[in-house]
PDB file of C-alpha atoms in Angstrom:
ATOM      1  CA  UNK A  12     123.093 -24.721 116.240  1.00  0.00           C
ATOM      2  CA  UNK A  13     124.539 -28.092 118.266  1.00  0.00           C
ATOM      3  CA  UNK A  14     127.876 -28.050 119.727  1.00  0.00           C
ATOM      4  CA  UNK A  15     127.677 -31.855 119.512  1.00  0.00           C
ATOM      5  CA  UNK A  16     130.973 -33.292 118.742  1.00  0.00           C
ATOM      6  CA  UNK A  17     129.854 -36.684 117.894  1.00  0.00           C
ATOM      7  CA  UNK A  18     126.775 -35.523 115.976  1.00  0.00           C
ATOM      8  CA  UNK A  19     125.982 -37.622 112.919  1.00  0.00           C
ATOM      9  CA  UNK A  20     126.893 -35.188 110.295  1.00  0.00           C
ATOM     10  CA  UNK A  21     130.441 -34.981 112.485  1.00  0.00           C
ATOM     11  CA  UNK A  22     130.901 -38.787 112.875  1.00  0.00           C
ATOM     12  CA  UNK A  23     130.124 -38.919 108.667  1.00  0.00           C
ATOM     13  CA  UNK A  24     132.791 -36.273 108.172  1.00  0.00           C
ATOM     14  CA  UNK A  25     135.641 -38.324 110.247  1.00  0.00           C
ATOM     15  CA  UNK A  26     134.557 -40.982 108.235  1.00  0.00           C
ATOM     16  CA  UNK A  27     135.330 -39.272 105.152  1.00  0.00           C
ATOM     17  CA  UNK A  28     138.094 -38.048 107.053  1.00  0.00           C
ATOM     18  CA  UNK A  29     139.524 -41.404 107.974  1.00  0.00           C
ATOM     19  CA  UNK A  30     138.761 -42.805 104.423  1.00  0.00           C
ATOM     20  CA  UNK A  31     141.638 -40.188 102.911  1.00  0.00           C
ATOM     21  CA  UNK A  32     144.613 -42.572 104.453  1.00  0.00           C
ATOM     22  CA  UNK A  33     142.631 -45.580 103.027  1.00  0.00           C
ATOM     23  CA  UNK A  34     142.296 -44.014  99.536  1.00  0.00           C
ATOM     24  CA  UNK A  35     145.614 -43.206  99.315  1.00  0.00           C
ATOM     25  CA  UNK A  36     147.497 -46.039  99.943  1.00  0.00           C
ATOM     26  CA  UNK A  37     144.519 -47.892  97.473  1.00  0.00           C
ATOM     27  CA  UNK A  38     145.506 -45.513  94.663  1.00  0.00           C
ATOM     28  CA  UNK A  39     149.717 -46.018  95.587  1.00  0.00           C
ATOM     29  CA  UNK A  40     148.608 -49.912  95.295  1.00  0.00           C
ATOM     30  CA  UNK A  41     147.036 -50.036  92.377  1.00  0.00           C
ATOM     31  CA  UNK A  42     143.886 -51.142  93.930  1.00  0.00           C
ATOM     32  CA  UNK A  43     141.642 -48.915  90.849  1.00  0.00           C
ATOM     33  CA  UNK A  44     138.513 -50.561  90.967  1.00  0.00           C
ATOM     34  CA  UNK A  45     138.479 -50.634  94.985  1.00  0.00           C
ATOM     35  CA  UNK A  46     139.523 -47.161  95.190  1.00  0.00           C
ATOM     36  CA  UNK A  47     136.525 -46.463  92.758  1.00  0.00           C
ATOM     37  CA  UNK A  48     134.489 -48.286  95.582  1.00  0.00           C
ATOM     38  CA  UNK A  49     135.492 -46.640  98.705  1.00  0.00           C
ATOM     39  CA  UNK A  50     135.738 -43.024  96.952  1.00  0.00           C
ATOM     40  CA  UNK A  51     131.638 -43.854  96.382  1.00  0.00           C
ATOM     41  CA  UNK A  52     131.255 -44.160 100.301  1.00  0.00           C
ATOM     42  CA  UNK A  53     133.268 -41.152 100.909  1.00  0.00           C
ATOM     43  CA  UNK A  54     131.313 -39.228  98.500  1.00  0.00           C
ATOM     44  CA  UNK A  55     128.324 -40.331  99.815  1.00  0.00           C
ATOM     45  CA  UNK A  56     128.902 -39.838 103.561  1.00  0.00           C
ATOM     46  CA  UNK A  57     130.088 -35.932 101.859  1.00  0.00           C
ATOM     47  CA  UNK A  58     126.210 -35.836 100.268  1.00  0.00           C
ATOM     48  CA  UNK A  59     125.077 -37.004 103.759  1.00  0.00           C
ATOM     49  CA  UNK A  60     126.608 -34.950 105.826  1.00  0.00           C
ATOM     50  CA  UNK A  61     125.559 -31.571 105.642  1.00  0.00           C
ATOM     51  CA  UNK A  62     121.835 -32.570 104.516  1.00  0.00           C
ATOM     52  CA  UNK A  63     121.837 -34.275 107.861  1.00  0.00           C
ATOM     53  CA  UNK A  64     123.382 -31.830 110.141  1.00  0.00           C
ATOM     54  CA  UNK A  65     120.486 -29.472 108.583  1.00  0.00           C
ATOM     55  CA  UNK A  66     117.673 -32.025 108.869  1.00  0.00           C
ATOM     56  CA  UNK A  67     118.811 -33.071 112.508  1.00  0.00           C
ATOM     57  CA  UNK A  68     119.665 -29.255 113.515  1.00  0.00           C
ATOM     58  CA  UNK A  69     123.005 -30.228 114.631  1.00  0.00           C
ATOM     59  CA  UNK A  70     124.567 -27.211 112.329  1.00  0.00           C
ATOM     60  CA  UNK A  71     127.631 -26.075 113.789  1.00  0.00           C
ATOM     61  CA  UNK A  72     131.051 -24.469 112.756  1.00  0.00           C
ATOM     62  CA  UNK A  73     133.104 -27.174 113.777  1.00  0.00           C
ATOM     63  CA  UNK A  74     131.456 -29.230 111.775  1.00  0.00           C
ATOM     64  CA  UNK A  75     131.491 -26.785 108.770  1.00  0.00           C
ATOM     65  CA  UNK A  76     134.948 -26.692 109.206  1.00  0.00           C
ATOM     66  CA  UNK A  77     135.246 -30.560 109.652  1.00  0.00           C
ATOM     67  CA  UNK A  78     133.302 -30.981 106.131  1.00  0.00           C
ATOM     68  CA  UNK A  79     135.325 -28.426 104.280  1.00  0.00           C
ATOM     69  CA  UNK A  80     138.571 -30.451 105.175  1.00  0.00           C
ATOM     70  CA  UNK A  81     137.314 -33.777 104.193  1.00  0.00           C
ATOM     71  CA  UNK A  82     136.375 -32.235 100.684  1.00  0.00           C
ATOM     72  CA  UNK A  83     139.576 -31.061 100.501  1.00  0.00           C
ATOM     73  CA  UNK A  84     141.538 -33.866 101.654  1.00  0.00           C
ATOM     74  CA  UNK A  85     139.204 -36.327  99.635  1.00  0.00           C
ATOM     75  CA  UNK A  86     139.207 -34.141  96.399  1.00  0.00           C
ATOM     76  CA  UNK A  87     143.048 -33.999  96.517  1.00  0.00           C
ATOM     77  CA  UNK A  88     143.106 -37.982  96.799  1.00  0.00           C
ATOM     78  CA  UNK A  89     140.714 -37.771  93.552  1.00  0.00           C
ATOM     79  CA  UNK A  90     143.760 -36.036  92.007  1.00  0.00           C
ATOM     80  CA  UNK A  91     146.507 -38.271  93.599  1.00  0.00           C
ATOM     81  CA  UNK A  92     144.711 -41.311  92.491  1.00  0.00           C
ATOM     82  CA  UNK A  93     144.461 -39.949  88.640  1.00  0.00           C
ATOM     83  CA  UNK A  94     148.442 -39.664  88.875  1.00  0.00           C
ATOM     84  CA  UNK A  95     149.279 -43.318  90.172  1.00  0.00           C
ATOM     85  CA  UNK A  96     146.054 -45.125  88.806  1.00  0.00           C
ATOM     86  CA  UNK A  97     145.625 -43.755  85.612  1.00  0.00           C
ATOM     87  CA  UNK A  98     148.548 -41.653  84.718  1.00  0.00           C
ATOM     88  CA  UNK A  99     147.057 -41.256  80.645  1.00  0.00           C
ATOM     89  CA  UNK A 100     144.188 -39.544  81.767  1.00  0.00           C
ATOM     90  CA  UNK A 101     146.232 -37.207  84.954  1.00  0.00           C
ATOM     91  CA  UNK A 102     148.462 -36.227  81.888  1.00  0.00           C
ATOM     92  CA  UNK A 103     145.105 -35.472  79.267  1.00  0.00           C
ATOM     93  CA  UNK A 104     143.559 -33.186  81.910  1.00  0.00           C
ATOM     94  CA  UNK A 105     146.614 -31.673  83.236  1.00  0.00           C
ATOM     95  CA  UNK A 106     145.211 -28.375  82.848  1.00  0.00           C
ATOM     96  CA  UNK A 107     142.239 -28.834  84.216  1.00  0.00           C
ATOM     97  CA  UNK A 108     143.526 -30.403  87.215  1.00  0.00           C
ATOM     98  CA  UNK A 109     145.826 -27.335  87.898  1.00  0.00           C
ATOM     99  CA  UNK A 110     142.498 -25.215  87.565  1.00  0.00           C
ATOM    100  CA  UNK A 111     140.773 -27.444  89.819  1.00  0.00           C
ATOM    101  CA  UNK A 112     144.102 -26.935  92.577  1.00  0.00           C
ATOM    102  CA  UNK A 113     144.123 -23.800  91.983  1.00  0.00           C
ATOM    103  CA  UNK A 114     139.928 -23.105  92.311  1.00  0.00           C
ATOM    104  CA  UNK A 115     141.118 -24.160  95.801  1.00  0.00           C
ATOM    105  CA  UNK A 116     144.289 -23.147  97.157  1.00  0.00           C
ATOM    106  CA  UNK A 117     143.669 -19.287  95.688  1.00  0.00           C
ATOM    107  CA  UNK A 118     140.344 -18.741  97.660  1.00  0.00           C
ATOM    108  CA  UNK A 119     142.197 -20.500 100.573  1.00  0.00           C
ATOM    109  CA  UNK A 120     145.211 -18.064 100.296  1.00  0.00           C
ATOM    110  CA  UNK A 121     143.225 -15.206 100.414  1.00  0.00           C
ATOM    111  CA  UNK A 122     140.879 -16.042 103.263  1.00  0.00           C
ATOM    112  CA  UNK A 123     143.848 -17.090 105.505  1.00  0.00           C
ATOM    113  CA  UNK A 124     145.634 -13.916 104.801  1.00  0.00           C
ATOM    114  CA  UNK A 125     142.690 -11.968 106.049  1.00  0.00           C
ATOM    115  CA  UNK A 126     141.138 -13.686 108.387  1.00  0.00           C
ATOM    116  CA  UNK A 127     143.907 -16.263 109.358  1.00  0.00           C
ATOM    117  CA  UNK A 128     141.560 -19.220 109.013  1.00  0.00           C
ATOM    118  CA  UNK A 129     140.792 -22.062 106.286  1.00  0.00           C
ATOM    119  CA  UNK A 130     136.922 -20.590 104.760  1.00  0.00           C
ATOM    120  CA  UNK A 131     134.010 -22.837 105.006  1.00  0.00           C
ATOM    121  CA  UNK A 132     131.315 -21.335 103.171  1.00  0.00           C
ATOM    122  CA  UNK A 133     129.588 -23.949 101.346  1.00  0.00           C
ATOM    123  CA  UNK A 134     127.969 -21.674  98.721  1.00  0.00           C
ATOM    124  CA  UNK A 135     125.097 -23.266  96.976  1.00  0.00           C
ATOM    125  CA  UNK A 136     127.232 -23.207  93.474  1.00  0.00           C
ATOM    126  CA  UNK A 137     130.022 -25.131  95.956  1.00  0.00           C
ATOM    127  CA  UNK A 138     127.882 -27.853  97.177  1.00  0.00           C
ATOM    128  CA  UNK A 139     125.985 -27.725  93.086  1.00  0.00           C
ATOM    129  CA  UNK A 140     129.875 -28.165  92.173  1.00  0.00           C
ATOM    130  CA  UNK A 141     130.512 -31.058  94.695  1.00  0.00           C
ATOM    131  CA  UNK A 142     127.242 -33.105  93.507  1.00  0.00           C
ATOM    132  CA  UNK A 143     128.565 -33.114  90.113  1.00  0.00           C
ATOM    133  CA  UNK A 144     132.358 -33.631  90.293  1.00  0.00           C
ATOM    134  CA  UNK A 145     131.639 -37.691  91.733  1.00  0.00           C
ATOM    135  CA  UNK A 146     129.667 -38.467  88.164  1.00  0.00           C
ATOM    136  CA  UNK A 147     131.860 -36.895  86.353  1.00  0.00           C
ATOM    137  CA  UNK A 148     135.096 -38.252  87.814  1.00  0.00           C
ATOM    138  CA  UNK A 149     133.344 -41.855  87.100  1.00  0.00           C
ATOM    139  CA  UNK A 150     132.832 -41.000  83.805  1.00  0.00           C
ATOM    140  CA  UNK A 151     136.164 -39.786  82.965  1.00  0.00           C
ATOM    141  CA  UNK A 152     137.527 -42.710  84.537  1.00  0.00           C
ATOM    142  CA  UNK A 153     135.258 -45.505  83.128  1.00  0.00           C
ATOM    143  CA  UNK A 154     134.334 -44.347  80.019  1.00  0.00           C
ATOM    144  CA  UNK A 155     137.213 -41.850  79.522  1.00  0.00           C
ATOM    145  CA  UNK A 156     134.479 -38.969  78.543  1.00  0.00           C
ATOM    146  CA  UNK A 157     135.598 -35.634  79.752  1.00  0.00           C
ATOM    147  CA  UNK A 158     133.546 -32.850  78.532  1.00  0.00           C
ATOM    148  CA  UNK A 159     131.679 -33.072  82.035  1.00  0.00           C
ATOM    149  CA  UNK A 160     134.786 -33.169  84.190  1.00  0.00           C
ATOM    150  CA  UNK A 161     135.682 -30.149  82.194  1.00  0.00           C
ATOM    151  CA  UNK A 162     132.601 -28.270  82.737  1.00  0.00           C
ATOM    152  CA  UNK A 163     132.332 -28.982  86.341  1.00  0.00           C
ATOM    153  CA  UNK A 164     136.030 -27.681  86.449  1.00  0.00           C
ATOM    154  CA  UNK A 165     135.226 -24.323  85.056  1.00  0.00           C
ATOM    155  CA  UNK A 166     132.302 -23.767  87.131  1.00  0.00           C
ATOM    156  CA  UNK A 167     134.837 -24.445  89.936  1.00  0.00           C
ATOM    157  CA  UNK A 168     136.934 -21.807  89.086  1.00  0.00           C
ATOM    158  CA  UNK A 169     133.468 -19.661  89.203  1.00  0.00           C
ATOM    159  CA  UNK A 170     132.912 -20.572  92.324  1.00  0.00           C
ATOM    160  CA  UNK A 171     136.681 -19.734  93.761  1.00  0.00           C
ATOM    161  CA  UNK A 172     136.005 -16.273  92.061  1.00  0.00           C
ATOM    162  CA  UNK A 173     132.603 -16.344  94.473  1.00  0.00           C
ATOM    163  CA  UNK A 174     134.367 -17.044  97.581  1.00  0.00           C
ATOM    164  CA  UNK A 175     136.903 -14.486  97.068  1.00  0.00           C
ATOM    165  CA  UNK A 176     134.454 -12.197  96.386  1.00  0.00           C
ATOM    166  CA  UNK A 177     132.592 -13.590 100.105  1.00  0.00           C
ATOM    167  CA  UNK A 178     136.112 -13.072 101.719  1.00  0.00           C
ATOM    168  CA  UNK A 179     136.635  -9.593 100.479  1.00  0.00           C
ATOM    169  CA  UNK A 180     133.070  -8.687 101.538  1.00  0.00           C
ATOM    170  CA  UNK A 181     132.803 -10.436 104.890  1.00  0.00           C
ATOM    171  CA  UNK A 182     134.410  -7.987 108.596  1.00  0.00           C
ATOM    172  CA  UNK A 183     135.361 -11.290 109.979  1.00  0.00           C
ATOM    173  CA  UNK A 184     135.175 -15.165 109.642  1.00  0.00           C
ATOM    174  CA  UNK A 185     131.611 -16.847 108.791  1.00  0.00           C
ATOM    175  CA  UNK A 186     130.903 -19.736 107.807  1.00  0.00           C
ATOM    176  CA  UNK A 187     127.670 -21.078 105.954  1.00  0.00           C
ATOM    177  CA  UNK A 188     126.887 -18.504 103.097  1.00  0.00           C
ATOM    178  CA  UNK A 189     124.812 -19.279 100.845  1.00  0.00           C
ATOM    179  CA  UNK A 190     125.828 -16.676  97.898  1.00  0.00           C
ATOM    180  CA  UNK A 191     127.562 -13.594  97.782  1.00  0.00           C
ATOM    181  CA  UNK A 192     124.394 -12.303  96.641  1.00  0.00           C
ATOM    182  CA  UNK A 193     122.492 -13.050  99.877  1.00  0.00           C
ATOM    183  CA  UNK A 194     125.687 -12.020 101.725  1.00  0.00           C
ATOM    184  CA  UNK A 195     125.339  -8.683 100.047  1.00  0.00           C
ATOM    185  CA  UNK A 196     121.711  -9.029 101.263  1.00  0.00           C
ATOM    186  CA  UNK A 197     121.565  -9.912 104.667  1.00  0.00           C
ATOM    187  CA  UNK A 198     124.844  -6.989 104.933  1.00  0.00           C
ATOM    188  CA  UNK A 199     122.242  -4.027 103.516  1.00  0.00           C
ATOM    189  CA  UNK A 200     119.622  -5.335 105.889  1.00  0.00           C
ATOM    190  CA  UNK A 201     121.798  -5.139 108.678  1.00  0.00           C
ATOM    191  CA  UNK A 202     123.207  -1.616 108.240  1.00  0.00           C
ATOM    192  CA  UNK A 203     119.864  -0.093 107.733  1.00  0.00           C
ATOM    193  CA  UNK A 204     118.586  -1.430 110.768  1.00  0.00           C
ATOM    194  CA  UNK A 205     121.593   0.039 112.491  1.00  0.00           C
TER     195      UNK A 205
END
């Protein structure tokens, strides 16, 4: 585990980081198609990251923490952008974007209120859910198809149901689960070898 705070995986997720400002004022401009562009980087830098910080061994909770902000930040600039860039489609999957807010903010909600601190678990069906929500965000854009964006909505909300689960289960703050199943796991191991 590196305490490194300039690792690579780190330095990708300021980079995401620094790209929210940049998407933002893109979207408030009007700028679609270069939003489109520099969205791509910051969703690539996101695939990047954490394969990286495993490959490298420069693992860490800072930068678990780091990454979980930039998908938040850059995921609520996904939103943001639908409003001022393409308002038609915002108002078409209105719903689905208040599920996708909500997949969010309720797992947050309940993790701060126990623990006091934002979760970073990156579950496998999280980082499953975060490889698919870039294509389908392109398509629904570009070729206004939506039954993806849908999908990958309601597995999000299976997912936020996951990490609540995690929370309730977990004594104190971790970071890096895998599944509640393995969770449940490594907890039985644990206790019988106490």
């Amino acid at each position: 585990m590196s305490t490194n705070l300039f690792s690579i995986a780190n330095i990708l997720s300021f980079l995401r980081l620094g790209l929210v400002p940049v998407l933002v004022w893109l979207s408030a401009s009007g700028a679609g198609v270069l939003f489109l562009w520099v969205l791509g980087i910051s969703l690539i830098s996101d695939a990047l990251d954490g394969y990286l910080a495993r490959k490298l061994n420069q693992t860490s909770e800072f930068g678990a923490k780091l990454d979980s902000w930039g998908d938040a930040l850059t995921y609520a600039v996904m939103i943001l952008a639908l409003y001022f860039l393409w308002p038609d489609i915002f108002s078409d999957q209105s719903v689905f974007l208040l599920m996708a807010t909500l997949s969010f903010l309720v797992p947050l909600f309940v993790a701060v209120v126990k623990f006091g601190n934002y979760p970073s678990y990156h579950t496998v069906g999280a980082k499953i859910a975060a490889l698919l929500i870039a294509p389908a965000y392109y398509l629904l854009i570009i070729f206004d198809a939506d039954i993806l964006f849908r999908l990958v909505i309601l597995f999000y909300l299976i997912v936020a149901v996951e990490e609540i689960f995690i929370t309730y289960l977990l004594r104190h703050p971790k970071t890096n689960i895998s599944s509640a199943w393995m969770l449940i796991k490594e907890q039985r191991n644990h206790s019988k070898s106490n």
